[in-house]
Coordinates of C-alpha atoms and ligand atoms in Angstrom, one line a residue:
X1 CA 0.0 -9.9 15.2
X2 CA 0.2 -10.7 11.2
X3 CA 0.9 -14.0 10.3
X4 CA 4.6 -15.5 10.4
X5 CA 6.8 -15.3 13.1
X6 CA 10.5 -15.3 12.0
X7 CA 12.4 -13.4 14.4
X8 CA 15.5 -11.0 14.1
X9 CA 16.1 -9.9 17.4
X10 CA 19.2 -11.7 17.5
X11 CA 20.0 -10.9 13.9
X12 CA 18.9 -7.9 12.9
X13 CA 21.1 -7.4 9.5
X14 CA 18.2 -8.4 6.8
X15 CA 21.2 -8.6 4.7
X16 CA 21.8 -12.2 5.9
X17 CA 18.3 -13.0 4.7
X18 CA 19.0 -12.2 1.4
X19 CA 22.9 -14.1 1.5
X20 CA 21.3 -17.5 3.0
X21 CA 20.8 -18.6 -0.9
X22 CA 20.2 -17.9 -4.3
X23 CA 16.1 -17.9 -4.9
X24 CA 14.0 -16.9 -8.0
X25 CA 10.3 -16.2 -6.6
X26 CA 7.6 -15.3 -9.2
X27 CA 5.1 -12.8 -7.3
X28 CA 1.3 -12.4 -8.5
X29 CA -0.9 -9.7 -7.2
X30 CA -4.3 -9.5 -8.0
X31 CA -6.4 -8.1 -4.8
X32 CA -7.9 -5.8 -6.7
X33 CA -8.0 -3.3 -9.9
X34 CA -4.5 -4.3 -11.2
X35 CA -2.9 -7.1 -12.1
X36 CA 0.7 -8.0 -11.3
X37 CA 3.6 -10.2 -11.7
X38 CA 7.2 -9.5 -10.7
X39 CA 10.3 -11.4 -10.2
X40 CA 13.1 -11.3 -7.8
X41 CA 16.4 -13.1 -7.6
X42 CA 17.6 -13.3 -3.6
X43 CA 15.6 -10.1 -3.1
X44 CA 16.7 -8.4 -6.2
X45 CA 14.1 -7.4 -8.7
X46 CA 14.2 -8.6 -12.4
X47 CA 10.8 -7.6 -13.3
X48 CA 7.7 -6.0 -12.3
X49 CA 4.6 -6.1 -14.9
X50 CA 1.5 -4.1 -14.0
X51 CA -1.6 -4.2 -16.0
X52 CA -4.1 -1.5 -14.4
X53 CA -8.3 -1.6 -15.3
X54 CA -9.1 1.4 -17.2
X55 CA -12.9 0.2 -17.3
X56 CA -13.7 1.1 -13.6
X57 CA -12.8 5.1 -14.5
X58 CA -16.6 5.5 -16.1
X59 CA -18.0 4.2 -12.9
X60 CA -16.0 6.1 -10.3
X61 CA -14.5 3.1 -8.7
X62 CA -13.9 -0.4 -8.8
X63 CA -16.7 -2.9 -10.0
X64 CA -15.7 -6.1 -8.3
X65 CA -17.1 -8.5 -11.7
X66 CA -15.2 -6.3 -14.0
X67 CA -12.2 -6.8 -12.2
X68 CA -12.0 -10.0 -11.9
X69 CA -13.1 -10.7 -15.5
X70 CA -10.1 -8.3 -16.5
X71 CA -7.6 -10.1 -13.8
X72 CA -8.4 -12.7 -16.4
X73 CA -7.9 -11.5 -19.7
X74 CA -4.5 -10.0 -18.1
X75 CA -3.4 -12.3 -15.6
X76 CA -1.5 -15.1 -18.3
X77 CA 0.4 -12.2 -20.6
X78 CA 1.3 -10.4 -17.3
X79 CA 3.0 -13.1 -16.0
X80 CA 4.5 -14.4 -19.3
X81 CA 5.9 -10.9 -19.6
X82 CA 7.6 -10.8 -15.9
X83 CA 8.8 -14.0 -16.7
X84 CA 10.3 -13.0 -20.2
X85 CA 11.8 -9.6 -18.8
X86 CA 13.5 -11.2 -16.0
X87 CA 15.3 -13.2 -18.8
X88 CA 14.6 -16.7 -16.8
X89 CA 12.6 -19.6 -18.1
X90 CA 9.6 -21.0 -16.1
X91 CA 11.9 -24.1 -15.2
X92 CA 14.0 -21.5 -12.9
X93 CA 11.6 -20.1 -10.6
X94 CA 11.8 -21.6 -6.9
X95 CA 8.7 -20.6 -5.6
X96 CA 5.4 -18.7 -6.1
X97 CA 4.3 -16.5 -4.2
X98 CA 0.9 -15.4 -4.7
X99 CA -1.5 -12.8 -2.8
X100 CA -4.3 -14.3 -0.8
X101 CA -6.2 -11.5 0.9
X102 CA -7.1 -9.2 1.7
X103 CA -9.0 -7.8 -1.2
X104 CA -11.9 -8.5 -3.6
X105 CA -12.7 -11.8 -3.5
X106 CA -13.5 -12.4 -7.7
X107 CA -10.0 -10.4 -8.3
X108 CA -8.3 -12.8 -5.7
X109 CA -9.5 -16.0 -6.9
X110 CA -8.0 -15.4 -10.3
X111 CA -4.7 -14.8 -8.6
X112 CA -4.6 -17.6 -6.6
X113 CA -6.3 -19.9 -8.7
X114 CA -3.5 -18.9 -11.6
X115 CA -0.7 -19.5 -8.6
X116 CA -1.9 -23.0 -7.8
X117 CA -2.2 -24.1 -11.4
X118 CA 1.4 -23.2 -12.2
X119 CA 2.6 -24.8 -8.7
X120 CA 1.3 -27.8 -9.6
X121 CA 2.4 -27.7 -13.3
X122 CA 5.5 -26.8 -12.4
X123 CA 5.5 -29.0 -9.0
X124 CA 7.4 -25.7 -7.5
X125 CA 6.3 -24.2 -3.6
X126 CA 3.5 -21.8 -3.0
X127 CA 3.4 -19.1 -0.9
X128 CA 1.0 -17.3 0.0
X129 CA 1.2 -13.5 1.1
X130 CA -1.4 -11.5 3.1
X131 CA -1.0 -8.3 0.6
X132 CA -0.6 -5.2 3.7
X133 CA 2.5 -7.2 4.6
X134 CA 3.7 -6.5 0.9
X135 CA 3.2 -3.0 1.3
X136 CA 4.7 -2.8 4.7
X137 CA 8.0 -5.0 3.9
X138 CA 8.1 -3.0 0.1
X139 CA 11.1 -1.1 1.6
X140 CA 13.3 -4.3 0.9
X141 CA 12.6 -4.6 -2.7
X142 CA 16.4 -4.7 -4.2
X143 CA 17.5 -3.0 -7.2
X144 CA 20.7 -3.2 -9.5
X145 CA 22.0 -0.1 -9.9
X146 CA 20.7 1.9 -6.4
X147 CA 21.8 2.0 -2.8
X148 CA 19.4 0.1 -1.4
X149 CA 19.0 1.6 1.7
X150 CA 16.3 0.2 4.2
X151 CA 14.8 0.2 7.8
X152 CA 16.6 -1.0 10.7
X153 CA 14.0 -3.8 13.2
X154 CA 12.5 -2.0 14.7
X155 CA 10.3 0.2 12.7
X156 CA 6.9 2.2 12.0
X157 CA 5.2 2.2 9.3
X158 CA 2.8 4.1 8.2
X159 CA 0.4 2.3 6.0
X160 CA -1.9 4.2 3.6
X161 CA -4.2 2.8 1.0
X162 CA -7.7 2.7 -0.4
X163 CA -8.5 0.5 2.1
X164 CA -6.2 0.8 4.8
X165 CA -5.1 3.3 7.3
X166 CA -2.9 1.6 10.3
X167 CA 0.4 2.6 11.7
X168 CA 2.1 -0.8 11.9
X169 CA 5.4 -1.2 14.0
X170 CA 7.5 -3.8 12.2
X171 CA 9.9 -6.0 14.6
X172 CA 11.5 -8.5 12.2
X173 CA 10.3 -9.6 8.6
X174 CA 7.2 -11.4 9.3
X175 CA 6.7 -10.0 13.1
X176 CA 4.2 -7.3 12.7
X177 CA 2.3 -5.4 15.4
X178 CA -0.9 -3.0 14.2
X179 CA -0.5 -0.3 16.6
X180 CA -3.3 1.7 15.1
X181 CA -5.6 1.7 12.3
X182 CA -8.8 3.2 10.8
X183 CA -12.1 2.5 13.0
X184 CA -14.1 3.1 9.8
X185 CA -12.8 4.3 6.2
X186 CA -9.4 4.2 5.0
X187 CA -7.6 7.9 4.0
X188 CA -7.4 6.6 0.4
X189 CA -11.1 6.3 0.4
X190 CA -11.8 9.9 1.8
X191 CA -9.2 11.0 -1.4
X192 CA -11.6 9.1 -3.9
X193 CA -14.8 10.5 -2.0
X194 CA -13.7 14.0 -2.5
X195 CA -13.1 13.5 -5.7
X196 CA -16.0 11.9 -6.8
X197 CA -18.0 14.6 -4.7
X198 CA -16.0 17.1 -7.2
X199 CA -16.8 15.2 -9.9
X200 CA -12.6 15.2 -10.6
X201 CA -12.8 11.3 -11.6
X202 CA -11.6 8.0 -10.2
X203 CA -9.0 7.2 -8.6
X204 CA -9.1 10.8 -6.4
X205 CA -5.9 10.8 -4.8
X206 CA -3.5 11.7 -7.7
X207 CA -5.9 14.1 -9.2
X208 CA -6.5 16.2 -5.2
X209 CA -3.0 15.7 -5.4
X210 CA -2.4 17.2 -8.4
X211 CA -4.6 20.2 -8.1
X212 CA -3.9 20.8 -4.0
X213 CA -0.1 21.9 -5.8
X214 CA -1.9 25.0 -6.9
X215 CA -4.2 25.5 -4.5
X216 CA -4.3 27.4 -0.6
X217 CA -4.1 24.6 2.3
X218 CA -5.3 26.9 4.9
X219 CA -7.9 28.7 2.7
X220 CA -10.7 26.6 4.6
X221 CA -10.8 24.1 7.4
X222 CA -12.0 21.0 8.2
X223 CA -13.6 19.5 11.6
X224 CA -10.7 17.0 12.6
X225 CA -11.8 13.5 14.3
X226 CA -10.9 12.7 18.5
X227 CA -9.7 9.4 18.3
X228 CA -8.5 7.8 21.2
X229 CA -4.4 6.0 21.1
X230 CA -3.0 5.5 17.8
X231 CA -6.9 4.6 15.3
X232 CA -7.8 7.1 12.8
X233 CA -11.3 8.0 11.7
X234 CA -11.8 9.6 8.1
X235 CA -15.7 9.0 8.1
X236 CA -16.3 12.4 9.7
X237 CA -13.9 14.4 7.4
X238 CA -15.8 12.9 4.2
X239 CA -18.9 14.2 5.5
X240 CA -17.5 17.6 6.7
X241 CA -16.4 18.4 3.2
X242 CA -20.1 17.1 1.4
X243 CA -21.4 19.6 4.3
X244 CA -19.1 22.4 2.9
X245 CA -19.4 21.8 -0.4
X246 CA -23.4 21.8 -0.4
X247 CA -23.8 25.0 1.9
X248 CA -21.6 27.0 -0.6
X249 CA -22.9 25.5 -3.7
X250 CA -26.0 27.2 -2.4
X251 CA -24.8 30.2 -2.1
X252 CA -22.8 30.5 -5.3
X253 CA -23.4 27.4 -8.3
X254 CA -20.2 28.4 -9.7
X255 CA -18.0 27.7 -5.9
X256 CA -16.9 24.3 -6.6
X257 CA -15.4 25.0 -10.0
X258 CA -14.2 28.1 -8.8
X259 CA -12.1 27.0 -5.8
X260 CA -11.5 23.5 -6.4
X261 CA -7.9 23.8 -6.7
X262 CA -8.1 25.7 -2.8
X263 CA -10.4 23.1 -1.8
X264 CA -8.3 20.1 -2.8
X265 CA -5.3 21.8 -1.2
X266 CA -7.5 22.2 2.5
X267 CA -9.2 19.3 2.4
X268 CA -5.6 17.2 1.9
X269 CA -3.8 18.9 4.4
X270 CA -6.2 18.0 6.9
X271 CA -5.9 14.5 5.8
X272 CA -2.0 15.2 5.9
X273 CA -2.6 16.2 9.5
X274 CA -4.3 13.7 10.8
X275 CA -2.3 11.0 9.6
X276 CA 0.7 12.6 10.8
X277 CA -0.9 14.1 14.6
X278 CA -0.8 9.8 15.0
X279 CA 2.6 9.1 13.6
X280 CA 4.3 11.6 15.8
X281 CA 2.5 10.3 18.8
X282 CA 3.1 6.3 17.8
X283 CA 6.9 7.3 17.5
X284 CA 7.3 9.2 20.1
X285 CA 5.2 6.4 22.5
X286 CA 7.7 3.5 21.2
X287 CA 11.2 5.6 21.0
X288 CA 11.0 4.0 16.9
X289 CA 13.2 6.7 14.7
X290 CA 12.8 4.7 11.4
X291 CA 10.0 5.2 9.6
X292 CA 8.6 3.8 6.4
X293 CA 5.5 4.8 4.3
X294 CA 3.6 2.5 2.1
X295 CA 0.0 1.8 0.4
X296 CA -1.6 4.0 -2.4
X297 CA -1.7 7.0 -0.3
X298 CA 2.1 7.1 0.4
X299 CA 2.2 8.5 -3.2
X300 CA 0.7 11.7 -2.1
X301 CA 3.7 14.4 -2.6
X302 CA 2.1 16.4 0.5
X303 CA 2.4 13.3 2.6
X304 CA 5.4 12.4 1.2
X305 CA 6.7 16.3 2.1
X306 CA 5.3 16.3 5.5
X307 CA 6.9 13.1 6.8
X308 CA 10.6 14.4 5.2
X309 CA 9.9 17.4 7.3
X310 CA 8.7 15.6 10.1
X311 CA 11.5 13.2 10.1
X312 CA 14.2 16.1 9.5
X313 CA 12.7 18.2 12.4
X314 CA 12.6 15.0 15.1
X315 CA 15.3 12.6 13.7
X316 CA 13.9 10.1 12.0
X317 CA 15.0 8.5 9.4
X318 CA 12.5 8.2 6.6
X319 CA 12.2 5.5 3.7
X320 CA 9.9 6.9 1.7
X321 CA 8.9 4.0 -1.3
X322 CA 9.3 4.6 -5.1
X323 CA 6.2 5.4 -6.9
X324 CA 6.3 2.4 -8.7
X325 CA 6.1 0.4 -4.8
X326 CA 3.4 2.5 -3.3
X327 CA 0.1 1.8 -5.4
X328 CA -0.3 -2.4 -5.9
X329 CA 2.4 -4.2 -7.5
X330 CA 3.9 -7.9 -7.4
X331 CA 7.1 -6.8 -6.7
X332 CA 6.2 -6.4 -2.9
X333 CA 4.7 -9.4 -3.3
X334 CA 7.6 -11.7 -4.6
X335 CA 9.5 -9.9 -1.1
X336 CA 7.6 -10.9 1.5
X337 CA 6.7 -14.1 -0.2
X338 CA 10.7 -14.3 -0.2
X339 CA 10.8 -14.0 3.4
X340 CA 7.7 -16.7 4.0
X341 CA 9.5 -19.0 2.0
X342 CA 13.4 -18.5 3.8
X343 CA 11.3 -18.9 6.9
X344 CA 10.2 -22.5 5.7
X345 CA 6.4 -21.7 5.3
X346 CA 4.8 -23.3 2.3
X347 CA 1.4 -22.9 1.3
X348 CA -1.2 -26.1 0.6
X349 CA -2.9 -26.3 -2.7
X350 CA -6.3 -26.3 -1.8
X351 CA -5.7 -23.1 -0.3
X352 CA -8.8 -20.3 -0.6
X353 CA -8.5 -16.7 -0.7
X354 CA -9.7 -14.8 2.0
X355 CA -11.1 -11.1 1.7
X356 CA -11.0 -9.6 5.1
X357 CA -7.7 -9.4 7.0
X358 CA -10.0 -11.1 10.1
X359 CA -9.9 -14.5 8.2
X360 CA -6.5 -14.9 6.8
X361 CA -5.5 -17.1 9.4
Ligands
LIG1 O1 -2.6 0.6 -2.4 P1 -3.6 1.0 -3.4 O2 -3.1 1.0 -4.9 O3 -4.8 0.0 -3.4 C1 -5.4 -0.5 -2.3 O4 -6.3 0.2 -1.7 O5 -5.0 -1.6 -1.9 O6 -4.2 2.4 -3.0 C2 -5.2 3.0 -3.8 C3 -5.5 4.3 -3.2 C4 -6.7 5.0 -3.8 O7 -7.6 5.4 -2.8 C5 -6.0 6.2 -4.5 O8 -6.8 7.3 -4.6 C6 -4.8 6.5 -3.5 O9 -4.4 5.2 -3.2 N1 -3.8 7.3 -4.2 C7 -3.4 8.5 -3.7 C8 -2.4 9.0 -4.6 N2 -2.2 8.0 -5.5 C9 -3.0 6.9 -5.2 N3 -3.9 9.2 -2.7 C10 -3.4 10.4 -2.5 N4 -2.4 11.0 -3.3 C11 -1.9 10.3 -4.4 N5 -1.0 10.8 -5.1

């Protein structure tokens, strides 16, 4: 079970969350390569800043120092911005809500260290917010202007992200249950590995993405993982494709460069397939009909595609999140902070990040 324990059984209309009173919560985000701040107004969004690291892309992935030394050239402009864009003054925020883990813990401590200082400056609440529970409750991000259609309690959610893969069933705002989840990488990581393998660049999903659009799914095939229940493995897969790639390469220098676009297409539809094989079986196990997708991952068009499908062909009803609220963001993080905070939770100012999901409480 995630932290918090609000529960909605007996009130299921999240609407009446957002109705209890009018809040402005300033979000920061700063688990890892980009660094956020957004605000919201009783769940409605104002702004959402996002300064991403361009200096990791020579390395072909994140360099943990470098981050956090850019979290802090950004961190101060990014949050003046939100603040500037949302039209309010620092004087009107309510609370902060800040990320505490997981993530790297040199990017997190500039987050949280930023969120503490202002708190006290400003002698307004903190809040902190475990960052999956941002991506999972991203559906109820508000926006002026749009439907704002979102999941009825209960729900699935398929979590995807560079370092998470967990199908999370969602009872209430802060009542979580992990139903499943990677015994060793994450899907987003087996993207990056094939693209660094490739040599495509960092990060790998969007470009397999981009390139599995021209390319043959079933050209070749990958050995899928036996899992037991609802865990995924993507170690296997990784290694599979390395296999592949070498024992061709042999054969013919000129392979990779040659077929990459068929590769990229095969290699994410067995990723596609996996995640899905578990999503089918989780829904189908619980009776859940609504399902969300968030993380990095849930970017990926074919994903996106296969759950619509998926969803058309069994019932569901999918929420799939805007681009902008799949890869790291504060936005998500001023929502769920917004829930912590109607649920009366306030966070002490000696708090510490945590990195691993194990220690956050
Ligand atoms: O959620 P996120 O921004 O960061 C965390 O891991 O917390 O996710 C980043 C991951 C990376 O592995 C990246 O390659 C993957 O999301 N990603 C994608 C796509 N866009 C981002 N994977 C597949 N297809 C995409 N279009």
């Amino acid at each position: 079970m995630w932290p918090g324990n609000l529960s909605c059984k007996d009130d299921p209309d999240i609407n009446q969350h957002f109705e209890i009173m009018a809040d402005i919560i300033l979000g920061i985000e700063s688990s890892c390569d980009d660094t956020s701040a957004a605000v919201i107004s009783d769940g409605y969004l104002l702004s959402n800043v996002l300064a991403s690291q361009e200096v990791h892309k020579a390395y072909g992935g994140v360099i943990p120092e470098l981050a956090s030394r850019a979290h802090q050239l950004n961190i101060v402009p990014v949050v003046s911005q939100a603040i500037d864009r949302a039209g309010i003054s620092v004087g009107d925020i309510t609370a902060i809500a800040f990320t505490r883990g997981p993530g790297l813990l040199g990017s997190l401590l500039v987050g949280t260290s930023f969120a503490k200082g202002l708190a006290l400056a400003l002698d307004k609440p903190l809040v902190e917010v475990n960052h999956l529970q941002g991506h999972v409750l991203a559906s109820f991000i508000r926006q002026y202007g749009q439907d704002n259609v979102h999941p009825e309690f209960p729900y699935l959610c398929l979590l995807v992200s560079g370092g998470n893969s967990q199908i999370v069933k969602i009872n209430s705002p802060l009542d979580f249950e992990i139903l499943g989840q990677t015994i060793d990488d994450a899907v987003g990581e087996a993207f990056d590995k094939c693209s660094k393998m490739m040599g495509l660049g960092y990060p790998g999903g969007p470009v397999v993405d981009r390139l599995a659009k021209a390319g043959d799914p079933d050209r070749f095939h990958f050995a899928k993982p036996h899992v037991p229940g609802f865990d995924y493995s993507f170690s296997g897969i990784k290694t599979s494709l390395l296999y592949f790639v070498r024992d061709r390469m042999a054969e013919d220098p000129q392979f990779m460069e040659k077929n990459k676009e068929d590769i990229c297409a095969s290699f994410q539809r067995t990723l596609i397939e996996i995640l899905m094989d578990k999503l089918v079986k989780a829904a189908k196990a619980t009776g859940i009909r609504q399902i969300t997708i968030g993380g990095g991952v849930s970017a990926n068009s074919g994903l996106r595609t296969a759950v619509t499908e998926e969803g058309r062909k069994r019932g569901w009803t999918t929420y799939l999140p805007e681009f902008k609220f799949t890869t790291d963001n504060a936005a998500m993080i001023a929502i769920a902070g917004y829930f912590h905070y109607l649920n009366g939770e306030r966070t002490s100012l000696d708090v510490a990040p945590v990195s691993r999901i194990g220690d956050f409480h």
